[in-house]
Tab-separated table of C-alpha atoms and ligand atoms in Angstrom:
chain	number	residue	atom	x	y	z
A	21	MET	CA	2.735	31.457	-21.671
A	22	THR	CA	4.081	30.823	-18.096
A	23	VAL	CA	3.213	32.683	-14.741
A	24	THR	CA	4.708	36.288	-15.402
A	25	ASP	CA	2.234	36.017	-18.662
A	26	ALA	CA	0.887	39.634	-17.232
A	27	THR	CA	-1.980	39.907	-20.371
A	28	SER	CA	-3.093	36.467	-18.766
A	29	THR	CA	-6.760	37.177	-17.380
A	30	ASP	CA	-8.065	33.204	-17.447
A	31	PRO	CA	-7.620	32.666	-13.730
A	32	SER	CA	-7.085	28.858	-14.662
A	33	ALA	CA	-4.782	29.550	-17.315
A	34	VAL	CA	-2.915	30.818	-14.640
A	35	GLY	CA	-2.877	28.381	-12.412
A	36	GLN	CA	-2.465	25.579	-15.416
A	37	ALA	CA	1.089	27.441	-16.524
A	38	ARG	CA	1.292	27.616	-12.552
A	39	PHE	CA	1.375	23.713	-11.940
A	40	ASP	CA	2.871	22.730	-15.265
A	41	GLU	CA	5.643	24.905	-14.332
A	42	LEU	CA	5.640	23.456	-10.657
A	43	LEU	CA	6.276	19.765	-12.041
A	44	ALA	CA	8.665	20.780	-14.948
A	45	ASP	CA	10.779	22.312	-11.894
A	46	GLY	CA	10.033	19.204	-9.044
A	47	ARG	CA	9.104	21.124	-6.772
A	48	LYS	CA	5.717	19.933	-5.059
A	49	VAL	CA	2.514	21.152	-5.504
A	50	GLU	CA	0.720	22.408	-2.360
A	51	PRO	CA	-2.870	22.477	-0.751
A	52	ARG	CA	-3.303	26.362	-1.714
A	53	ASP	CA	-1.683	25.719	-4.594
A	54	TRP	CA	-4.209	25.626	-8.145
A	55	MET	CA	-4.435	22.301	-9.781
A	56	PRO	CA	-6.702	20.534	-12.508
A	57	ASP	CA	-9.917	18.800	-11.049
A	58	GLU	CA	-8.314	15.371	-12.120
A	59	TYR	CA	-5.121	15.803	-11.033
A	60	ARG	CA	-7.318	17.050	-6.932
A	61	LYS	CA	-9.575	13.217	-8.153
A	62	THR	CA	-6.468	11.395	-8.780
A	63	MET	CA	-4.879	11.929	-5.693
A	64	ILE	CA	-7.480	11.798	-3.238
A	65	ARG	CA	-8.795	8.761	-4.919
A	66	GLN	CA	-5.014	6.789	-4.586
A	67	ILE	CA	-4.713	8.575	-0.920
A	68	ALA	CA	-7.699	7.548	0.455
A	69	GLN	CA	-7.516	4.062	-1.448
A	70	HIS	CA	-3.396	3.814	0.532
A	71	ALA	CA	-4.943	4.907	3.864
A	72	HIS	CA	-7.600	2.561	3.713
A	73	SER	CA	-5.233	-0.431	3.395
A	74	GLU	CA	-3.392	0.621	5.818
A	75	VAL	CA	-6.721	0.930	7.924
A	76	ILE	CA	-7.954	-2.063	6.613
A	77	GLY	CA	-4.249	-4.049	7.008
A	78	GLN	CA	-4.171	-3.796	10.481
A	79	GLN	CA	-6.779	-6.663	10.905
A	80	PRO	CA	-4.659	-10.326	9.294
A	81	GLU	CA	-1.831	-8.915	11.674
A	82	GLY	CA	-4.401	-7.852	14.908
A	83	ASN	CA	-5.694	-11.862	14.548
A	84	TRP	CA	-2.446	-13.001	16.192
A	85	ILE	CA	-1.944	-10.665	19.189
A	86	THR	CA	-3.515	-12.637	21.495
A	87	ARG	CA	-1.075	-15.386	19.588
A	88	ALA	CA	1.976	-14.203	19.441
A	89	PRO	CA	4.197	-17.401	20.904
A	90	SER	CA	6.267	-14.533	23.277
A	91	LEU	CA	5.113	-11.380	24.746
A	92	LYS	CA	8.808	-10.209	22.799
A	93	ARG	CA	7.118	-11.093	20.051
A	94	LYS	CA	3.541	-9.986	21.006
A	95	SER	CA	4.883	-6.658	21.925
A	96	ILE	CA	6.658	-5.993	18.441
A	97	LEU	CA	3.605	-6.384	16.897
A	98	MET	CA	1.280	-4.517	18.963
A	99	ALA	CA	4.189	-1.515	17.447
A	100	LYS	CA	3.479	-2.680	14.141
A	101	VAL	CA	-0.280	-2.481	14.595
A	102	GLN	CA	-0.712	0.687	15.884
A	103	ASP	CA	2.367	1.687	13.120
A	104	GLU	CA	-0.203	1.004	10.458
A	105	ALA	CA	-3.068	2.505	12.075
A	106	GLY	CA	-0.581	5.823	12.379
A	107	HIS	CA	0.086	5.292	9.172
A	108	GLY	CA	-4.037	5.482	7.687
A	109	LEU	CA	-4.165	8.143	10.523
A	110	TYR	CA	-1.503	10.629	8.386
A	111	LEU	CA	-2.449	10.056	4.864
A	112	TYR	CA	-6.339	11.039	6.022
A	113	SER	CA	-4.933	14.274	6.708
A	114	ALA	CA	-3.032	14.504	3.865
A	115	ALA	CA	-5.874	13.813	1.662
A	116	GLU	CA	-8.151	16.455	3.938
A	117	THR	CA	-5.749	18.763	2.563
A	118	LEU	CA	-7.537	18.281	-1.266
A	119	GLY	CA	-10.302	19.532	0.776
A	120	VAL	CA	-12.487	16.309	1.407
A	121	SER	CA	-13.346	14.646	4.620
A	122	ARG	CA	-12.299	11.902	6.903
A	123	ASP	CA	-15.967	10.925	7.199
A	124	GLU	CA	-17.356	10.939	3.484
A	125	LEU	CA	-13.739	8.718	2.682
A	126	ASN	CA	-14.744	7.027	5.509
A	127	GLU	CA	-18.197	6.543	3.472
A	128	MET	CA	-16.938	5.813	0.415
A	129	LEU	CA	-15.326	2.749	2.126
A	130	HIS	CA	-17.974	0.980	3.701
A	131	SER	CA	-20.084	1.705	0.285
A	132	GLY	CA	-17.407	0.080	-1.202
A	133	ARG	CA	-17.180	3.367	-3.660
A	134	GLN	CA	-13.237	3.542	-2.672
A	135	LYS	CA	-10.538	0.405	-3.006
A	136	TYR	CA	-8.683	-0.256	-0.667
A	137	SER	CA	-5.823	-3.248	-1.337
A	138	SER	CA	-6.202	-6.656	-3.054
A	139	ILE	CA	-3.431	-8.274	-0.444
A	140	PHE	CA	-5.988	-7.807	3.026
A	141	ASN	CA	-8.369	-9.543	1.549
A	142	TYR	CA	-6.249	-13.075	2.132
A	143	PRO	CA	-6.332	-14.614	5.323
A	144	THR	CA	-3.660	-14.972	7.841
A	145	LEU	CA	-3.799	-19.258	8.866
A	146	SER	CA	-0.585	-18.513	11.026
A	147	TRP	CA	2.294	-17.275	13.531
A	148	SER	CA	4.531	-17.626	10.010
A	149	ASP	CA	2.322	-15.538	8.644
A	150	MET	CA	3.614	-12.970	10.509
A	151	GLY	CA	6.409	-13.456	9.344
A	152	ALA	CA	5.366	-13.676	4.970
A	153	VAL	CA	2.713	-10.504	5.931
A	154	GLY	CA	6.215	-7.782	7.117
A	155	TRP	CA	8.909	-9.633	4.373
A	156	LEU	CA	6.872	-9.851	1.333
A	157	VAL	CA	3.314	-8.134	1.949
A	158	ASP	CA	4.981	-5.120	4.344
A	159	GLY	CA	7.736	-5.379	1.800
A	160	ALA	CA	5.968	-5.184	-1.609
A	161	ALA	CA	4.528	-1.806	-0.232
A	162	ILE	CA	7.532	-0.592	0.473
A	163	THR	CA	9.095	-0.651	-3.323
A	164	ASN	CA	6.121	1.145	-3.403
A	165	GLN	CA	5.899	3.733	-1.622
A	166	VAL	CA	10.175	5.284	-1.092
A	167	MET	CA	9.325	6.366	-5.456
A	168	LEU	CA	5.773	7.809	-3.677
A	169	THR	CA	8.270	10.807	-1.056
A	170	ARG	CA	9.172	11.721	-4.352
A	171	THR	CA	5.206	12.067	-4.884
A	172	SER	CA	4.074	15.725	-7.156
A	173	TYR	CA	1.331	16.153	-3.813
A	174	GLY	CA	3.676	17.826	-1.428
A	175	PRO	CA	1.146	17.010	1.941
A	176	TYR	CA	1.899	13.374	-0.016
A	177	ALA	CA	5.199	13.247	0.012
A	178	ARG	CA	5.998	14.927	3.303
A	179	ALA	CA	3.559	11.295	4.645
A	180	MET	CA	5.365	9.228	3.170
A	181	ILE	CA	8.753	10.382	4.393
A	182	LYS	CA	8.474	9.276	8.078
A	183	ILE	CA	6.133	6.002	6.875
A	184	CYS	CA	8.854	4.795	4.812
A	185	LYS	CA	10.915	4.642	7.788
A	186	GLU	CA	8.865	2.337	9.874
A	187	GLU	CA	7.549	-0.041	6.752
A	188	SER	CA	11.875	-0.470	6.882
A	189	PHE	CA	11.495	-1.420	10.464
A	190	HIS	CA	8.113	-3.776	9.454
A	191	GLN	CA	9.767	-4.985	6.653
A	192	ARG	CA	12.920	-6.414	8.897
A	193	GLN	CA	10.927	-8.060	11.184
A	194	GLY	CA	8.697	-9.851	9.266
A	195	PHE	CA	12.345	-11.264	7.687
A	196	GLU	CA	13.303	-12.253	11.085
A	197	ILE	CA	9.940	-14.459	11.922
A	198	MET	CA	10.868	-15.842	8.755
A	199	LEU	CA	14.874	-16.921	9.521
A	200	THR	CA	13.350	-17.879	13.158
A	201	MET	CA	10.874	-20.322	12.111
A	202	VAL	CA	13.543	-21.990	9.341
A	203	ASN	CA	16.007	-22.008	11.641
A	204	GLY	CA	13.905	-23.984	14.237
A	205	THR	CA	12.612	-27.747	13.815
A	206	ALA	CA	11.517	-29.447	10.154
A	207	GLU	CA	7.409	-28.278	11.373
A	208	GLN	CA	8.254	-24.332	11.778
A	209	LYS	CA	10.368	-24.392	8.499
A	210	ALA	CA	7.933	-25.806	6.685
A	211	MET	CA	5.019	-23.116	8.208
A	212	ALA	CA	7.227	-20.728	6.439
A	213	GLN	CA	7.320	-22.493	2.942
A	214	ASP	CA	3.754	-22.762	3.869
A	215	SER	CA	3.697	-19.013	3.845
A	216	LEU	CA	5.745	-18.582	1.293
A	217	ASN	CA	3.607	-20.345	-0.991
A	218	ARG	CA	-0.039	-18.712	-0.010
A	219	TRP	CA	1.434	-15.803	0.069
A	220	TRP	CA	3.739	-15.010	-3.334
A	221	TRP	CA	1.379	-13.996	-5.668
A	222	PRO	CA	-0.698	-11.900	-3.487
A	223	ALA	CA	2.075	-9.964	-3.066
A	224	LEU	CA	3.016	-9.571	-6.250
A	225	ALA	CA	-0.662	-8.981	-7.701
A	226	MET	CA	-0.737	-6.032	-5.021
A	227	PHE	CA	1.386	-3.424	-7.170
A	228	GLY	CA	-1.552	-3.796	-9.606
A	229	PRO	CA	-2.703	-4.382	-12.734
A	230	PRO	CA	0.551	-5.031	-15.462
A	231	ASP	CA	1.198	-1.288	-17.785
A	232	ALA	CA	-0.549	-2.477	-20.242
A	233	ASP	CA	-4.178	-2.753	-18.675
A	234	SER	CA	-3.580	-0.208	-16.260
A	235	THR	CA	-6.592	2.062	-16.440
A	236	HIS	CA	-4.301	5.443	-14.400
A	237	THR	CA	-0.352	4.953	-14.719
A	238	THR	CA	-0.172	7.011	-17.969
A	239	GLN	CA	-1.143	10.388	-17.402
A	240	SER	CA	-0.234	10.205	-13.530
A	241	ILE	CA	3.478	9.516	-13.862
A	242	ALA	CA	2.406	12.489	-16.555
A	243	TRP	CA	1.082	14.913	-13.453
A	244	GLY	CA	4.725	13.387	-11.611
A	245	ILE	CA	2.246	11.039	-8.895
A	246	LYS	CA	3.527	7.950	-9.893
A	247	LEU	CA	7.813	7.501	-11.039
A	248	GLU	CA	7.863	3.977	-11.961
A	249	THR	CA	5.346	1.822	-12.814
A	250	ASN	CA	3.148	-1.282	-11.686
A	251	ASP	CA	5.494	-3.660	-13.632
A	252	GLN	CA	7.824	-1.411	-13.626
A	253	LEU	CA	8.316	-1.600	-9.467
A	254	ARG	CA	6.636	-5.409	-9.816
A	255	GLN	CA	10.033	-6.864	-10.578
A	256	LYS	CA	11.989	-4.479	-8.337
A	257	PHE	CA	10.449	-6.480	-5.965
A	258	VAL	CA	11.059	-9.741	-7.428
A	259	ASP	CA	15.025	-9.332	-8.120
A	260	MET	CA	14.581	-7.448	-4.345
A	261	THR	CA	12.501	-10.603	-2.859
A	262	VAL	CA	14.476	-13.575	-4.128
A	263	PRO	CA	17.599	-13.979	-3.322
A	264	GLN	CA	16.866	-13.006	0.482
A	265	ALA	CA	13.902	-16.168	-0.448
A	266	GLU	CA	16.846	-18.405	-1.105
A	267	TYR	CA	19.194	-16.873	1.280
A	268	LEU	CA	16.266	-18.404	3.691
A	269	GLY	CA	16.173	-21.734	2.062
A	270	LEU	CA	12.956	-21.705	0.774
A	271	THR	CA	12.073	-22.164	-2.916
A	272	VAL	CA	9.549	-19.406	-4.290
A	273	PRO	CA	6.613	-21.097	-5.391
A	274	ASP	CA	6.826	-20.088	-9.406
A	275	PRO	CA	8.506	-22.996	-11.470
A	276	ASP	CA	8.815	-20.538	-14.212
A	277	LEU	CA	11.134	-17.716	-12.193
A	278	ARG	CA	14.633	-17.712	-13.631
A	279	TRP	CA	17.618	-15.285	-14.098
A	280	ASN	CA	18.037	-13.580	-17.365
A	281	ASP	CA	21.849	-12.780	-17.638
A	282	GLU	CA	21.454	-10.183	-20.370
A	283	THR	CA	18.331	-8.071	-18.277
A	284	GLY	CA	20.119	-8.367	-15.288
A	285	HIS	CA	16.446	-8.965	-13.997
A	286	TYR	CA	14.748	-12.792	-12.604
A	287	GLU	CA	12.188	-14.419	-15.428
A	288	PHE	CA	8.710	-14.823	-13.187
A	289	GLY	CA	5.332	-16.510	-14.715
A	290	ALA	CA	1.972	-15.434	-14.920
A	291	ILE	CA	0.195	-13.811	-12.530
A	292	ASP	CA	-3.729	-14.535	-11.673
A	293	TRP	CA	-5.081	-11.724	-13.205
A	294	ASP	CA	-8.138	-13.338	-13.360
A	295	ASP	CA	-7.953	-14.029	-9.359
A	296	PHE	CA	-6.923	-10.541	-8.463
A	297	TRP	CA	-9.312	-8.599	-10.149
A	298	ALA	CA	-11.812	-11.351	-7.589
A	299	VAL	CA	-10.754	-10.356	-4.962
A	300	VAL	CA	-11.072	-6.363	-5.889
A	301	LYS	CA	-13.877	-6.983	-6.601
A	302	GLY	CA	-15.078	-8.004	-3.557
A	303	ASP	CA	-14.422	-11.527	-3.554
A	304	GLY	CA	-11.472	-12.411	-2.318
A	305	PRO	CA	-12.089	-14.679	0.865
A	306	CYS	CA	-11.783	-11.995	3.295
A	307	ASN	CA	-13.378	-9.422	1.195
A	308	ARG	CA	-17.108	-9.443	3.384
A	309	GLU	CA	-14.992	-9.777	6.657
A	310	ARG	CA	-12.826	-7.111	6.618
A	311	ILE	CA	-15.653	-4.532	5.568
A	312	ALA	CA	-18.148	-6.006	8.148
A	313	HIS	CA	-15.295	-5.585	11.195
A	314	LYS	CA	-14.707	-1.727	9.717
A	315	VAL	CA	-17.488	-0.724	9.990
A	316	LYS	CA	-18.747	-2.150	13.431
A	317	ALA	CA	-15.277	-0.582	14.194
A	318	TRP	CA	-16.663	2.739	12.635
A	319	GLU	CA	-20.560	2.615	14.588
A	320	ASP	CA	-18.742	0.992	17.722
A	321	GLY	CA	-16.409	4.664	17.646
A	322	ALA	CA	-19.255	6.759	17.909
A	323	TRP	CA	-19.569	7.692	20.943
A	324	VAL	CA	-15.791	8.062	20.502
A	325	ARG	CA	-15.990	10.889	18.047
A	326	GLU	CA	-19.197	12.287	19.367
A	327	ALA	CA	-17.739	13.433	22.774
A	328	GLY	CA	-14.659	14.980	21.402
A	329	ARG	CA	-16.872	17.324	19.168
A	330	ALA	CA	-19.197	18.437	22.427
A	331	HIS	CA	-15.428	18.980	24.224
A	332	ALA	CA	-13.685	20.512	21.040
A	333	GLU	CA	-16.971	22.830	21.833
B	16	LIG	N1	-5.203	-3.305	-5.074
B	16	LIG	C1	-7.268	-2.562	-4.954
B	16	LIG	N2	-6.844	-2.450	-6.322
B	16	LIG	C2	-5.707	-1.661	-6.959
B	16	LIG	C3	-4.840	-2.653	-6.690
B	16	LIG	C4	-5.209	-3.706	-5.539
B	16	LIG	N3	-2.981	-3.589	-5.025
B	16	LIG	N4	-3.718	-1.902	-7.671
B	16	LIG	C5	-5.102	-1.062	-8.127
B	16	LIG	N5	-6.332	-1.333	-8.031
B	16	LIG	C6	-6.791	-0.560	-8.596
B	16	LIG	C7	-7.027	0.458	-9.014
B	16	LIG	O1	-6.911	1.325	-7.896
B	16	LIG	C8	-7.469	1.207	-10.154
B	16	LIG	O2	-9.204	0.886	-10.404
B	16	LIG	P1	-10.285	2.661	-9.248
B	16	LIG	O3	-9.442	3.286	-10.946
B	16	LIG	O4	-10.982	1.992	-9.475
B	16	LIG	O5	-9.287	3.944	-8.631
B	16	LIG	C9	-7.570	-0.158	-11.742
B	16	LIG	O6	-7.163	-1.041	-10.019
B	16	LIG	C10	-5.823	0.110	-12.018
B	16	LIG	O7	-5.311	-0.002	-11.917
B	16	LIG	P2	-4.310	1.383	-11.932
B	16	LIG	O8	-3.059	0.688	-12.058
B	16	LIG	O9	-4.324	2.671	-12.864
B	16	LIG	O10	-4.150	2.088	-10.566
B	16	LIG	P3	-3.194	3.369	-9.961
B	16	LIG	O11	-2.384	3.547	-10.696
B	16	LIG	O12	-3.791	3.918	-9.452
B	16	LIG	O13	-2.068	2.094	-9.606
B	16	LIG	C11	-1.721	1.829	-7.138
B	16	LIG	C12	-2.430	1.205	-8.547
B	16	LIG	C13	0.583	1.369	-7.373
B	16	LIG	C14	-1.643	0.992	-5.367
B	16	LIG	C15	-0.800	3.466	-6.545
B	16	LIG	O14	-2.740	3.092	-6.292
B	16	LIG	C16	0.059	3.431	-5.599
B	16	LIG	O15	1.184	3.327	-5.284
B	16	LIG	N6	-0.788	3.602	-4.727
B	16	LIG	C17	-0.461	4.144	-3.121
B	16	LIG	C18	0.153	2.912	-2.465
B	16	LIG	C19	-0.904	2.100	-1.637
B	16	LIG	O16	-2.029	2.543	-1.580
B	16	LIG	N7	-0.796	0.564	-1.602
B	16	LIG	C20	-1.657	-0.628	-0.800
B	16	LIG	C21	-0.891	-0.988	0.353
B	16	LIG	S1	-0.679	-0.190	1.708
B	16	LIG	C22	0.262	-0.917	3.145
B	16	LIG	O17	0.281	-2.315	2.407
B	16	LIG	C23	-0.307	-1.188	4.012
B	16	LIG	C24	1.599	-1.545	5.084
B	16	LIG	O18	1.532	-1.151	5.647
B	16	LIG	C25	2.021	-2.875	4.311
């Protein structure tokens, strides 16, 4: 059946046909379009999880603003952390177009019913972690997010265009911190290596479980939400990042890492998925601290929201 089938009187059948047509033509699904309930739920889940990640992601880096080694580094880091807050806001706005309120989303995060990225549950122990987070975490984020500029839901795809431009600045500033560290004293180079050692594996796990264990990938690909799978994106990130580590003169902490001439890709060792799932389920090194801080910020800001509402009235 097509949308032009005048004999159909079932609104959801007409909606489904139009939805299928939009996807088949590579056009965007917009807020007023009919969409299957499961598509709406998946979009809310993914956009909300993404927004929460941006907001919680301010904490590990915010931790170093007062201790940045120079005024220039402090200004750059503050700008980056503010960008992450902005990304959270665009994404909450995109999620709201699907019929959920920002208060509901915050409540779901605070009560543990919605997730945020595993990566933000690891501690930032040294200044060179600001380099490693920018280089590896934002580098992994952008590998996934460039794909999302072409995702099927219009408001999400459009938000991702601006976000990706900013993430690419974040990745470059992280790499530049690493470059400065490796060209410094032997102790500074050792700090950079230590950061790479601690962030490499969590950055690889950030792409999500292997395709064989991924709950949503098959359906999300069919709906044009995801255009590449977790494993494909992870491989892309490894292929892009290993030469950068070599350029920095650092060693990727993986004895099984090797270039495969036949496939044209790097092979890499096994990811510790037990650690990943422990972190996702709330038992990472910083999960409790991150959520407690977020809830406190929400409660401390109640008077601002109240004042805003009073002003609007
Ligand atoms: N951390 C926490 N949970 C994760 C995860 C991760 N790194 N990767 C996967 N999961 C969860 C999924 O949410 C899902 O759980 P659920 O059903 O309860 O929601 C489960 O593990 C199975 O994973 P799937 O592969 O089936 O899940 P998806 O198809 O949703 O794929 C994803 C996971 C690739 C992360 C996808 O959701 C996505 O592309 N999300 C948007 C991008 C995003 O959220 N990035 C987070 C980082 S943002 C960031 O880093 C900010 C920047 O400033 C650095």
